[in-house]
Tab-separated table of C-alpha atoms in Angstrom:
chain	number	residue	atom	x	y	z
A	1	UNK	CA	-11.110	21.796	2.861
A	2	UNK	CA	-12.727	19.842	0.015
A	3	UNK	CA	-12.974	16.253	-0.001
A	4	UNK	CA	-12.913	14.185	-3.216
A	5	UNK	CA	-14.880	11.176	-2.745
A	6	UNK	CA	-17.274	8.281	-4.012
A	7	UNK	CA	-19.439	6.568	-1.852
A	8	UNK	CA	-18.248	2.982	-2.610
A	9	UNK	CA	-14.582	3.675	-2.478
A	10	UNK	CA	-13.019	1.904	0.644
A	11	UNK	CA	-10.074	4.367	0.539
A	12	UNK	CA	-12.370	7.091	0.770
A	13	UNK	CA	-14.209	5.402	3.581
A	14	UNK	CA	-10.880	5.312	5.698
A	15	UNK	CA	-9.960	8.999	5.122
A	16	UNK	CA	-13.945	9.860	5.814
A	17	UNK	CA	-13.603	7.630	9.186
A	18	UNK	CA	-10.461	9.364	10.272
A	19	UNK	CA	-12.070	12.862	9.598
A	20	UNK	CA	-15.205	11.551	11.762
A	21	UNK	CA	-12.762	10.260	14.177
A	22	UNK	CA	-10.986	13.715	14.678
A	23	UNK	CA	-14.137	15.541	14.410
A	24	UNK	CA	-13.093	17.319	11.246
A	25	UNK	CA	-16.121	18.185	8.603
A	26	UNK	CA	-14.830	19.181	4.890
A	27	UNK	CA	-16.700	22.261	3.911
A	28	UNK	CA	-17.471	20.650	0.625
A	29	UNK	CA	-17.640	16.676	-0.421
A	30	UNK	CA	-17.184	16.333	-4.208
A	31	UNK	CA	-18.400	13.125	-5.731
A	32	UNK	CA	-16.310	11.660	-8.001
A	33	UNK	CA	-18.310	8.738	-9.656
A	34	UNK	CA	-15.738	5.978	-10.500
A	35	UNK	CA	-17.864	3.646	-12.825
A	36	UNK	CA	-18.659	6.638	-14.673
A	37	UNK	CA	-14.782	7.223	-15.111
A	38	UNK	CA	-14.884	10.812	-13.555
A	39	UNK	CA	-11.497	10.112	-11.796
A	40	UNK	CA	-9.906	10.230	-15.220
A	41	UNK	CA	-11.422	13.628	-16.216
A	42	UNK	CA	-8.814	16.616	-16.756
A	43	UNK	CA	-10.330	18.412	-13.687
A	44	UNK	CA	-9.500	15.660	-11.524
A	45	UNK	CA	-6.291	14.406	-12.962
A	46	UNK	CA	-5.081	17.823	-12.026
A	47	UNK	CA	-5.659	17.135	-8.385
A	48	UNK	CA	-4.455	13.520	-8.425
A	49	UNK	CA	-2.717	12.396	-11.413
A	50	UNK	CA	-2.999	8.849	-10.239
A	51	UNK	CA	-6.477	9.063	-10.819
A	52	UNK	CA	-7.646	7.574	-7.444
A	53	UNK	CA	-9.666	8.500	-4.785
A	54	UNK	CA	-9.725	9.922	-2.019
A	55	UNK	CA	-8.346	13.684	-2.186
A	56	UNK	CA	-8.276	16.223	0.258
A	57	UNK	CA	-7.318	19.929	-0.762
A	58	UNK	CA	-6.896	22.216	2.091
A	59	UNK	CA	-7.998	25.859	2.021
A	60	UNK	CA	-4.478	26.886	1.150
A	61	UNK	CA	-4.377	24.637	-1.763
A	62	UNK	CA	-2.453	21.850	-0.395
A	63	UNK	CA	-3.283	18.582	-1.847
A	64	UNK	CA	-3.379	15.297	-0.273
A	65	UNK	CA	-3.986	11.894	-1.785
A	66	UNK	CA	-3.244	8.140	-0.862
A	67	UNK	CA	-5.539	7.198	2.173
A	68	UNK	CA	-2.747	5.885	4.431
A	69	UNK	CA	-0.727	9.266	3.883
A	70	UNK	CA	-3.714	11.346	4.259
A	71	UNK	CA	-4.922	9.513	7.628
A	72	UNK	CA	-1.017	9.916	9.140
A	73	UNK	CA	-1.326	13.542	7.945
A	74	UNK	CA	-4.384	13.883	9.730
A	75	UNK	CA	-2.818	12.400	12.690
A	76	UNK	CA	0.163	14.647	12.861
A	77	UNK	CA	-1.794	17.838	12.344
A	78	UNK	CA	-4.737	16.817	14.548
A	79	UNK	CA	-3.511	14.803	17.320
A	80	UNK	CA	-6.615	14.145	19.106
A	81	UNK	CA	-8.001	11.333	19.581
A	82	UNK	CA	-4.469	9.677	18.272
A	83	UNK	CA	-4.945	7.230	15.566
A	84	UNK	CA	-1.516	5.678	16.181
A	85	UNK	CA	0.244	4.462	19.233
A	86	UNK	CA	3.296	6.194	20.647
A	87	UNK	CA	5.696	3.398	20.975
A	88	UNK	CA	7.645	2.378	17.592
A	89	UNK	CA	6.879	-1.179	17.813
A	90	UNK	CA	3.198	-0.714	18.183
A	91	UNK	CA	3.205	1.852	15.694
A	92	UNK	CA	5.005	-0.636	13.246
A	93	UNK	CA	2.382	-3.360	14.280
A	94	UNK	CA	-0.579	-1.104	13.613
A	95	UNK	CA	0.821	0.162	10.303
A	96	UNK	CA	1.815	-3.318	9.080
A	97	UNK	CA	-1.885	-4.639	9.983
A	98	UNK	CA	-3.219	-1.577	7.804
A	99	UNK	CA	-0.873	-2.379	5.137
A	100	UNK	CA	-2.027	-5.889	4.626
A	101	UNK	CA	-5.326	-4.339	3.952
A	102	UNK	CA	-4.274	-1.071	1.837
A	103	UNK	CA	-1.045	-2.391	0.078
A	104	UNK	CA	-2.009	-6.334	-0.220
A	105	UNK	CA	-5.479	-6.313	-0.596
A	106	UNK	CA	-7.414	-3.445	-1.707
A	107	UNK	CA	-5.234	-2.691	-4.771
A	108	UNK	CA	-6.390	-5.580	-6.125
A	109	UNK	CA	-10.133	-4.793	-6.390
A	110	UNK	CA	-10.107	-1.288	-7.042
A	111	UNK	CA	-12.266	-0.271	-10.358
A	112	UNK	CA	-8.957	0.041	-12.922
A	113	UNK	CA	-8.000	-3.554	-12.080
A	114	UNK	CA	-11.194	-4.694	-12.224
A	115	UNK	CA	-11.920	-2.933	-15.479
A	116	UNK	CA	-8.558	-4.592	-16.812
A	117	UNK	CA	-9.687	-7.940	-15.927
A	118	UNK	CA	-13.021	-7.368	-17.536
A	119	UNK	CA	-11.684	-5.611	-20.890
A	120	UNK	CA	-8.607	-7.364	-21.504
A	121	UNK	CA	-9.207	-11.024	-20.242
A	122	UNK	CA	-12.965	-11.028	-20.636
A	123	UNK	CA	-13.491	-12.033	-16.881
A	124	UNK	CA	-17.202	-12.114	-16.276
A	125	UNK	CA	-19.083	-11.031	-13.216
A	126	UNK	CA	-18.531	-14.525	-11.349
A	127	UNK	CA	-14.999	-14.533	-12.212
A	128	UNK	CA	-14.436	-11.075	-10.733
A	129	UNK	CA	-16.236	-12.193	-7.667
A	130	UNK	CA	-13.805	-15.311	-7.344
A	131	UNK	CA	-10.756	-12.950	-7.887
A	132	UNK	CA	-12.071	-10.589	-5.005
A	133	UNK	CA	-13.036	-13.397	-2.696
A	134	UNK	CA	-9.606	-14.955	-3.277
A	135	UNK	CA	-7.567	-11.724	-2.153
A	136	UNK	CA	-9.959	-11.259	0.693
A	137	UNK	CA	-9.782	-14.527	2.135
A	138	UNK	CA	-6.001	-14.290	2.000
A	139	UNK	CA	-5.893	-11.125	4.150
A	140	UNK	CA	-8.452	-12.338	6.456
A	141	UNK	CA	-6.995	-15.423	7.265
A	142	UNK	CA	-3.514	-13.445	7.478
A	143	UNK	CA	-5.322	-10.883	9.882
A	144	UNK	CA	-6.852	-13.384	12.143
A	145	UNK	CA	-3.528	-15.002	12.588
A	146	UNK	CA	-1.921	-11.935	13.482
A	147	UNK	CA	-4.688	-10.725	15.802
A	148	UNK	CA	-5.638	-13.691	17.546
A	149	UNK	CA	-1.996	-14.627	17.952
A	150	UNK	CA	-0.929	-11.463	19.731
A	151	UNK	CA	-0.856	-10.022	23.145
A	152	UNK	CA	-1.011	-6.610	21.711
A	153	UNK	CA	-4.388	-7.136	20.372
A	154	UNK	CA	-7.032	-5.760	22.910
A	155	UNK	CA	-10.634	-4.790	22.239
A	156	UNK	CA	-9.406	-3.341	18.989
A	157	UNK	CA	-6.398	-4.455	16.586
A	158	UNK	CA	-3.710	-2.680	18.997
A	159	UNK	CA	-4.790	-2.570	22.622
A	160	UNK	CA	-7.830	-0.654	23.437
A	161	UNK	CA	-7.801	2.424	21.289
A	162	UNK	CA	-8.886	2.794	17.961
A	163	UNK	CA	-6.136	2.989	15.494
A	164	UNK	CA	-5.609	3.511	11.429
A	165	UNK	CA	-5.447	-0.650	11.711
A	166	UNK	CA	-8.952	-0.678	12.689
A	167	UNK	CA	-10.210	1.618	10.038
A	168	UNK	CA	-8.436	-0.697	7.290
A	169	UNK	CA	-9.604	-3.883	8.799
A	170	UNK	CA	-13.460	-2.595	8.935
A	171	UNK	CA	-13.138	-1.405	5.449
A	172	UNK	CA	-11.824	-4.794	4.314
A	173	UNK	CA	-14.821	-6.211	5.927
A	174	UNK	CA	-16.833	-4.331	3.529
A	175	UNK	CA	-14.924	-5.340	0.752
A	176	UNK	CA	-14.997	-8.941	2.006
A	177	UNK	CA	-18.851	-8.786	2.283
A	178	UNK	CA	-19.231	-7.447	-1.212
A	179	UNK	CA	-17.141	-10.291	-2.573
A	180	UNK	CA	-19.561	-12.551	-0.505
A	181	UNK	CA	-16.687	-13.567	1.913
A	182	UNK	CA	-17.771	-14.974	5.109
A	183	UNK	CA	-16.074	-13.318	8.162
A	184	UNK	CA	-17.280	-15.638	10.473
A	185	UNK	CA	-14.332	-18.077	10.174
A	186	UNK	CA	-12.290	-15.166	11.547
A	187	UNK	CA	-13.776	-14.514	14.930
A	188	UNK	CA	-11.163	-12.107	16.156
A	189	UNK	CA	-11.404	-9.712	12.905
A	190	UNK	CA	-15.269	-10.113	13.422
A	191	UNK	CA	-14.919	-9.251	16.772
A	192	UNK	CA	-13.224	-6.064	16.180
A	193	UNK	CA	-14.998	-5.260	13.073
A	194	UNK	CA	-18.287	-5.453	15.160
A	195	UNK	CA	-17.095	-3.229	17.864
A	196	UNK	CA	-16.049	-0.738	15.085
A	197	UNK	CA	-19.455	-0.465	13.559
A	198	UNK	CA	-20.903	0.419	17.121
A	199	UNK	CA	-18.886	3.517	17.034
A	200	UNK	CA	-20.707	6.456	15.229
A	201	UNK	CA	-17.382	7.843	13.490
A	202	UNK	CA	-17.435	4.580	11.500
A	203	UNK	CA	-21.214	3.974	11.202
A	204	UNK	CA	-21.418	7.682	9.604
A	205	UNK	CA	-18.338	6.653	7.313
A	206	UNK	CA	-20.008	3.786	5.661
A	207	UNK	CA	-20.297	3.460	1.982
A	208	UNK	CA	-24.106	2.848	2.513
A	209	UNK	CA	-24.561	5.870	4.497
A	210	UNK	CA	-23.002	8.213	1.450
A	211	UNK	CA	-25.090	10.108	-0.960
A	212	UNK	CA	-25.621	8.232	-4.118
A	213	UNK	CA	-25.077	4.895	-2.480
A	214	UNK	CA	-27.917	1.903	-2.834
A	215	UNK	CA	-29.858	0.230	-0.460
A	216	UNK	CA	-27.378	-2.583	-0.422
A	217	UNK	CA	-23.803	-3.331	-1.401
B	1	UNK	CA	18.529	-8.939	13.621
B	2	UNK	CA	17.375	-11.221	11.022
B	3	UNK	CA	16.264	-10.171	7.666
B	4	UNK	CA	14.139	-12.529	5.550
B	5	UNK	CA	14.660	-11.268	2.040
B	6	UNK	CA	14.909	-12.615	-1.688
B	7	UNK	CA	17.112	-10.919	-4.308
B	8	UNK	CA	14.204	-10.336	-6.781
B	9	UNK	CA	11.498	-8.730	-4.237
B	10	UNK	CA	11.084	-5.223	-4.571
B	11	UNK	CA	9.557	-4.667	-1.046
B	12	UNK	CA	12.744	-6.344	0.161
B	13	UNK	CA	14.992	-4.027	-1.740
B	14	UNK	CA	13.180	-1.087	-0.166
B	15	UNK	CA	14.058	-2.142	3.342
B	16	UNK	CA	17.604	-3.232	2.329
B	17	UNK	CA	18.080	0.168	1.199
B	18	UNK	CA	16.722	1.845	4.097
B	19	UNK	CA	19.044	-0.448	6.345
B	20	UNK	CA	22.082	0.480	4.122
B	21	UNK	CA	21.196	4.384	4.687
B	22	UNK	CA	20.956	3.836	8.094
B	23	UNK	CA	24.101	1.850	8.371
B	24	UNK	CA	22.050	-0.942	9.811
B	25	UNK	CA	23.545	-4.339	8.969
B	26	UNK	CA	21.375	-7.379	9.727
B	27	UNK	CA	23.131	-10.301	11.603
B	28	UNK	CA	21.677	-12.878	9.187
B	29	UNK	CA	19.923	-12.542	5.959
B	30	UNK	CA	17.710	-15.562	5.239
B	31	UNK	CA	16.732	-16.274	1.718
B	32	UNK	CA	12.810	-17.026	1.120
B	33	UNK	CA	12.924	-18.234	-2.386
B	34	UNK	CA	9.690	-16.818	-3.850
B	35	UNK	CA	9.384	-18.954	-7.041
B	36	UNK	CA	9.930	-22.156	-5.132
B	37	UNK	CA	7.131	-20.899	-2.711
B	38	UNK	CA	9.109	-20.976	0.464
B	39	UNK	CA	7.029	-18.059	1.693
B	40	UNK	CA	4.354	-20.486	2.198
B	41	UNK	CA	6.166	-22.836	4.332
B	42	UNK	CA	5.169	-23.110	7.949
B	43	UNK	CA	8.492	-21.737	9.329
B	44	UNK	CA	7.893	-18.618	7.290
B	45	UNK	CA	4.026	-18.426	7.797
B	46	UNK	CA	4.906	-18.025	11.586
B	47	UNK	CA	6.941	-15.000	11.101
B	48	UNK	CA	4.340	-13.538	8.501
B	49	UNK	CA	0.936	-15.124	8.079
B	50	UNK	CA	0.609	-12.670	4.849
B	51	UNK	CA	3.531	-15.237	3.456
B	52	UNK	CA	4.951	-12.026	1.854
B	53	UNK	CA	8.663	-10.510	2.084
B	54	UNK	CA	10.337	-8.630	3.467
B	55	UNK	CA	10.146	-9.374	7.455
B	56	UNK	CA	12.903	-8.375	10.094
B	57	UNK	CA	13.103	-10.080	13.330
B	58	UNK	CA	14.891	-8.179	16.040
B	59	UNK	CA	17.037	-9.804	18.695
B	60	UNK	CA	14.179	-9.368	21.342
B	61	UNK	CA	11.844	-11.413	19.085
B	62	UNK	CA	10.075	-8.482	17.728
B	63	UNK	CA	8.588	-9.064	14.034
B	64	UNK	CA	8.494	-6.350	11.441
B	65	UNK	CA	6.697	-6.866	8.125
B	66	UNK	CA	5.247	-4.637	5.253
B	67	UNK	CA	8.101	-2.567	3.687
B	68	UNK	CA	6.635	0.811	4.427
B	69	UNK	CA	5.830	-0.072	8.251
B	70	UNK	CA	9.365	-1.231	8.359
B	71	UNK	CA	10.799	2.004	6.794
B	72	UNK	CA	8.923	3.968	9.219
B	73	UNK	CA	9.960	2.031	12.093
B	74	UNK	CA	13.853	2.097	11.262
B	75	UNK	CA	13.305	6.055	10.533
B	76	UNK	CA	11.809	6.169	14.238
B	77	UNK	CA	14.120	4.004	15.879
B	78	UNK	CA	17.348	5.125	13.980
B	79	UNK	CA	16.443	8.826	13.189
B	80	UNK	CA	19.838	9.825	11.325
B	81	UNK	CA	19.989	10.072	8.395
B	82	UNK	CA	16.006	10.907	8.216
B	83	UNK	CA	14.123	9.228	5.513
B	84	UNK	CA	10.901	11.704	6.186
B	85	UNK	CA	10.992	15.255	6.188
B	86	UNK	CA	9.703	16.845	9.444
B	87	UNK	CA	6.738	19.136	8.177
B	88	UNK	CA	3.415	17.180	7.992
B	89	UNK	CA	2.752	18.527	4.502
B	90	UNK	CA	6.177	17.377	3.154
B	91	UNK	CA	5.825	13.945	5.029
B	92	UNK	CA	2.233	13.512	3.492
B	93	UNK	CA	3.922	14.135	-0.129
B	94	UNK	CA	6.647	11.640	0.552
B	95	UNK	CA	4.322	9.046	1.901
B	96	UNK	CA	1.510	9.414	-1.210
B	97	UNK	CA	4.548	9.397	-3.544
B	98	UNK	CA	5.656	6.124	-1.866
B	99	UNK	CA	2.391	4.612	-1.833
B	100	UNK	CA	1.810	5.207	-5.312
B	101	UNK	CA	4.539	2.510	-5.802
B	102	UNK	CA	4.007	0.303	-2.838
B	103	UNK	CA	-0.039	0.704	-2.710
B	104	UNK	CA	-0.906	1.176	-6.182
B	105	UNK	CA	1.799	-0.403	-8.441
B	106	UNK	CA	3.702	-3.023	-6.815
B	107	UNK	CA	0.997	-5.188	-5.288
B	108	UNK	CA	-0.033	-5.794	-8.904
B	109	UNK	CA	3.063	-7.663	-10.026
B	110	UNK	CA	3.888	-9.846	-6.805
B	111	UNK	CA	4.455	-13.622	-7.524
B	112	UNK	CA	0.883	-14.642	-5.872
B	113	UNK	CA	-0.690	-12.241	-8.078
B	114	UNK	CA	1.236	-13.414	-11.321
B	115	UNK	CA	0.524	-16.945	-10.328
B	116	UNK	CA	-3.203	-16.232	-10.102
B	117	UNK	CA	-3.182	-14.900	-13.606
B	118	UNK	CA	-1.289	-17.638	-14.819
B	119	UNK	CA	-2.952	-20.638	-13.321
B	120	UNK	CA	-6.496	-19.402	-13.271
B	121	UNK	CA	-6.795	-17.284	-16.358
B	122	UNK	CA	-3.865	-19.020	-18.333
B	123	UNK	CA	-2.256	-15.463	-19.058
B	124	UNK	CA	0.944	-16.359	-21.057
B	125	UNK	CA	4.138	-14.714	-20.682
B	126	UNK	CA	3.608	-12.031	-23.094
B	127	UNK	CA	0.313	-11.267	-21.098
B	128	UNK	CA	2.001	-11.126	-17.647
B	129	UNK	CA	4.537	-8.890	-19.382
B	130	UNK	CA	1.839	-6.554	-20.737
B	131	UNK	CA	-0.137	-6.630	-17.381
B	132	UNK	CA	3.082	-5.409	-15.328
B	133	UNK	CA	3.830	-2.879	-18.097
B	134	UNK	CA	0.262	-1.478	-17.759
B	135	UNK	CA	0.613	-0.581	-14.095
B	136	UNK	CA	4.160	0.460	-14.283
B	137	UNK	CA	3.312	3.006	-17.309
B	138	UNK	CA	0.251	4.072	-15.163
B	139	UNK	CA	2.331	4.863	-12.064
B	140	UNK	CA	5.261	6.546	-14.059
B	141	UNK	CA	2.829	8.993	-15.813
B	142	UNK	CA	1.455	9.709	-12.535
B	143	UNK	CA	4.905	9.929	-10.624
B	144	UNK	CA	6.189	12.169	-13.706
B	145	UNK	CA	3.294	14.640	-13.546
B	146	UNK	CA	3.402	14.927	-9.708
B	147	UNK	CA	7.323	15.275	-9.492
B	148	UNK	CA	7.915	17.823	-12.637
B	149	UNK	CA	4.740	19.780	-11.603
B	150	UNK	CA	5.638	20.504	-8.001
B	151	UNK	CA	8.205	23.004	-6.544
B	152	UNK	CA	8.780	20.602	-3.673
B	153	UNK	CA	10.843	18.392	-6.096
B	154	UNK	CA	14.733	18.977	-5.790
B	155	UNK	CA	17.526	16.847	-6.533
B	156	UNK	CA	15.233	13.997	-5.047
B	157	UNK	CA	11.349	13.654	-4.790
B	158	UNK	CA	11.147	15.899	-1.849
B	159	UNK	CA	13.932	18.499	-1.893
B	160	UNK	CA	17.475	17.627	-1.772
B	161	UNK	CA	17.519	14.517	0.904
B	162	UNK	CA	16.622	11.141	0.134
B	163	UNK	CA	13.293	9.916	1.384
B	164	UNK	CA	11.281	6.956	1.360
B	165	UNK	CA	9.644	8.511	-1.753
B	166	UNK	CA	13.079	7.960	-3.475
B	167	UNK	CA	13.577	4.375	-2.338
B	168	UNK	CA	10.109	3.360	-3.890
B	169	UNK	CA	10.433	5.403	-6.900
B	170	UNK	CA	13.891	3.772	-7.555
B	171	UNK	CA	12.550	0.269	-6.783
B	172	UNK	CA	9.396	1.031	-9.072
B	173	UNK	CA	12.010	1.748	-11.954
B	174	UNK	CA	13.549	-1.621	-11.448
B	175	UNK	CA	9.908	-3.235	-11.865
B	176	UNK	CA	9.702	-1.045	-14.764
B	177	UNK	CA	12.686	-2.400	-16.407
B	178	UNK	CA	11.800	-6.047	-15.786
B	179	UNK	CA	8.643	-5.376	-17.844
B	180	UNK	CA	10.500	-3.445	-20.605
B	181	UNK	CA	8.749	-0.305	-19.850
B	182	UNK	CA	11.033	2.716	-21.140
B	183	UNK	CA	11.733	5.200	-18.423
B	184	UNK	CA	12.940	7.784	-21.042
B	185	UNK	CA	9.377	9.562	-21.438
B	186	UNK	CA	9.640	10.472	-17.743
B	187	UNK	CA	12.538	12.657	-17.518
B	188	UNK	CA	11.976	13.589	-13.751
B	189	UNK	CA	11.911	10.078	-12.710
B	190	UNK	CA	14.768	9.189	-14.766
B	191	UNK	CA	16.777	11.842	-13.187
B	192	UNK	CA	16.050	11.274	-9.712
B	193	UNK	CA	16.447	7.562	-10.266
B	194	UNK	CA	19.670	7.818	-11.790
B	195	UNK	CA	20.874	9.851	-8.899
B	196	UNK	CA	19.847	7.258	-6.430
B	197	UNK	CA	21.828	4.630	-8.193
B	198	UNK	CA	24.886	6.732	-7.804
B	199	UNK	CA	24.522	6.526	-4.084
B	200	UNK	CA	26.186	3.316	-2.887
B	201	UNK	CA	23.367	2.173	-0.277
B	202	UNK	CA	20.768	2.208	-3.282
B	203	UNK	CA	23.675	0.171	-5.401
B	204	UNK	CA	24.373	-2.131	-2.759
B	205	UNK	CA	20.794	-2.827	-2.167
B	206	UNK	CA	19.723	-3.503	-6.003
B	207	UNK	CA	18.469	-6.828	-6.611
B	208	UNK	CA	20.930	-8.001	-8.869
B	209	UNK	CA	23.574	-7.350	-6.351
B	210	UNK	CA	22.033	-9.853	-3.968
B	211	UNK	CA	23.295	-13.547	-3.518
B	212	UNK	CA	21.322	-15.859	-5.833
B	213	UNK	CA	20.698	-13.157	-8.648
B	214	UNK	CA	21.374	-13.733	-12.027
B	215	UNK	CA	23.330	-11.861	-14.003
B	216	UNK	CA	20.487	-9.594	-15.492
B	217	UNK	CA	16.648	-9.129	-14.825
C-alpha cells in the first residue's frame, strides 16, 4: 500500500491516524509537497484528478481518496478497532461531528483556497489568518455546543471509544492552533483533544512528527 | 419527522432527494430562510449549532444534520433502495465522488462563505460568480476524469444503480448552472445528470420545485 501524504495536510493526518489506530503500515509514503504544487503534476493528477491529499493506492492498484471515504473503507476492511459505533443514530452523530470539520471547516483553509484568496483578492498573511480563525472559531463553537450538550459524549466524542469524530476534531485543533485560535473557551473539545494526543496513534500521526516538518507550526 | 430545509440549499436538495428515493415523506417541512439569516436564530441554533441546513428531527427527538451523514443514516435505517453499493471498494469510490462535491466544492459557495467574501473583502456580484465558477469548474473537471476514466461508471456514477454520488453530482450541476458553468465540456457528468433528472425523485427534489422558489435560478 502506497500512501500519498504531506506533513502539513490535515486530511492526510486523519488517514494517518486511522492507519495507526488500525495497525496498518503503508509500504511506502510518498511526499506530495503542497506549497511546491506537486499535487498538480501529471503523475499525481492521474491518481487523484481532484489534486488533493491524501490518496492511498492498494497493492492491486485500487486507488482511494477523500479522507472520510478512506477512513470508512479502512473501517469496513479492517474492523478492529472500530472507528464508528454500531447503532445508526450513534453513527450519524459521529459522522456529523466529523463532517463539521471535514466539510464545513477544513475545505476553507486548504492550500488551493488560500492561494485563490492571495492571488485573486490580494489577501495578505494577516487576512489569511483572520479567515482561518473565523472558520475555526465557528466550528469550535458548534462542536463545543454539540459535545457539551449531549449525553452521548463520553471520554471521547461518542462514548468512551475513539471514532472518526475524534480524529477529525483532533485535526481541527491542529488547524485552530495554526491560526492562533484559542481552544480554551471550548473545554469539552479541549478535554477530548488532550486525551487524543495521549494516544500514541494520534501522537505519531501529528504533522510535526512527519518527515519534512519544521520544529513548530 | 421534521425536515428543516430551504429551497435553494443544495445540501437540503441531497437529503430531499434521498428521502424521495426511499419513499419517506417528512410530516413537516420547516423553511429556514438562509438569506434572511434564520439559520442563526436561537430556535434553529438549538437544533444545529453549526447553523447550517439541512436538519432532520425524528419523532423521538433524535436530531440529524450534515447531508452526507443523514443520507448514510437513511440508507442504514431504510435499506431499500440502497444508496450505496455493498462492496467496500465500490462504497469508497461512491463516497469519494460524493465528497468531491460535498467537501471540496459546495462548502466554498454556501451563504456564510459568500457573506464573508462580500462583507470582509468587498467582493461584488461578478467576483462572487467568478469564485463559484472557479470551484465548480475544478470539481467538474475532476469528476469527468474520474467518471470517464473508470470501468466502474455505468449508467450512473457507480454501475447502473443510483447512489449518493449521483445525488451529489446532480446537486453540483445545479450549483454549476447557478454560476453559469457550462457542463457541456464534461460529457460523462452531463449524461449522468441528465439521466438523474428523468427520475421523479430527483425532479421533485429540485430547488425550483420547492415552496418559495423563484421561476429560475
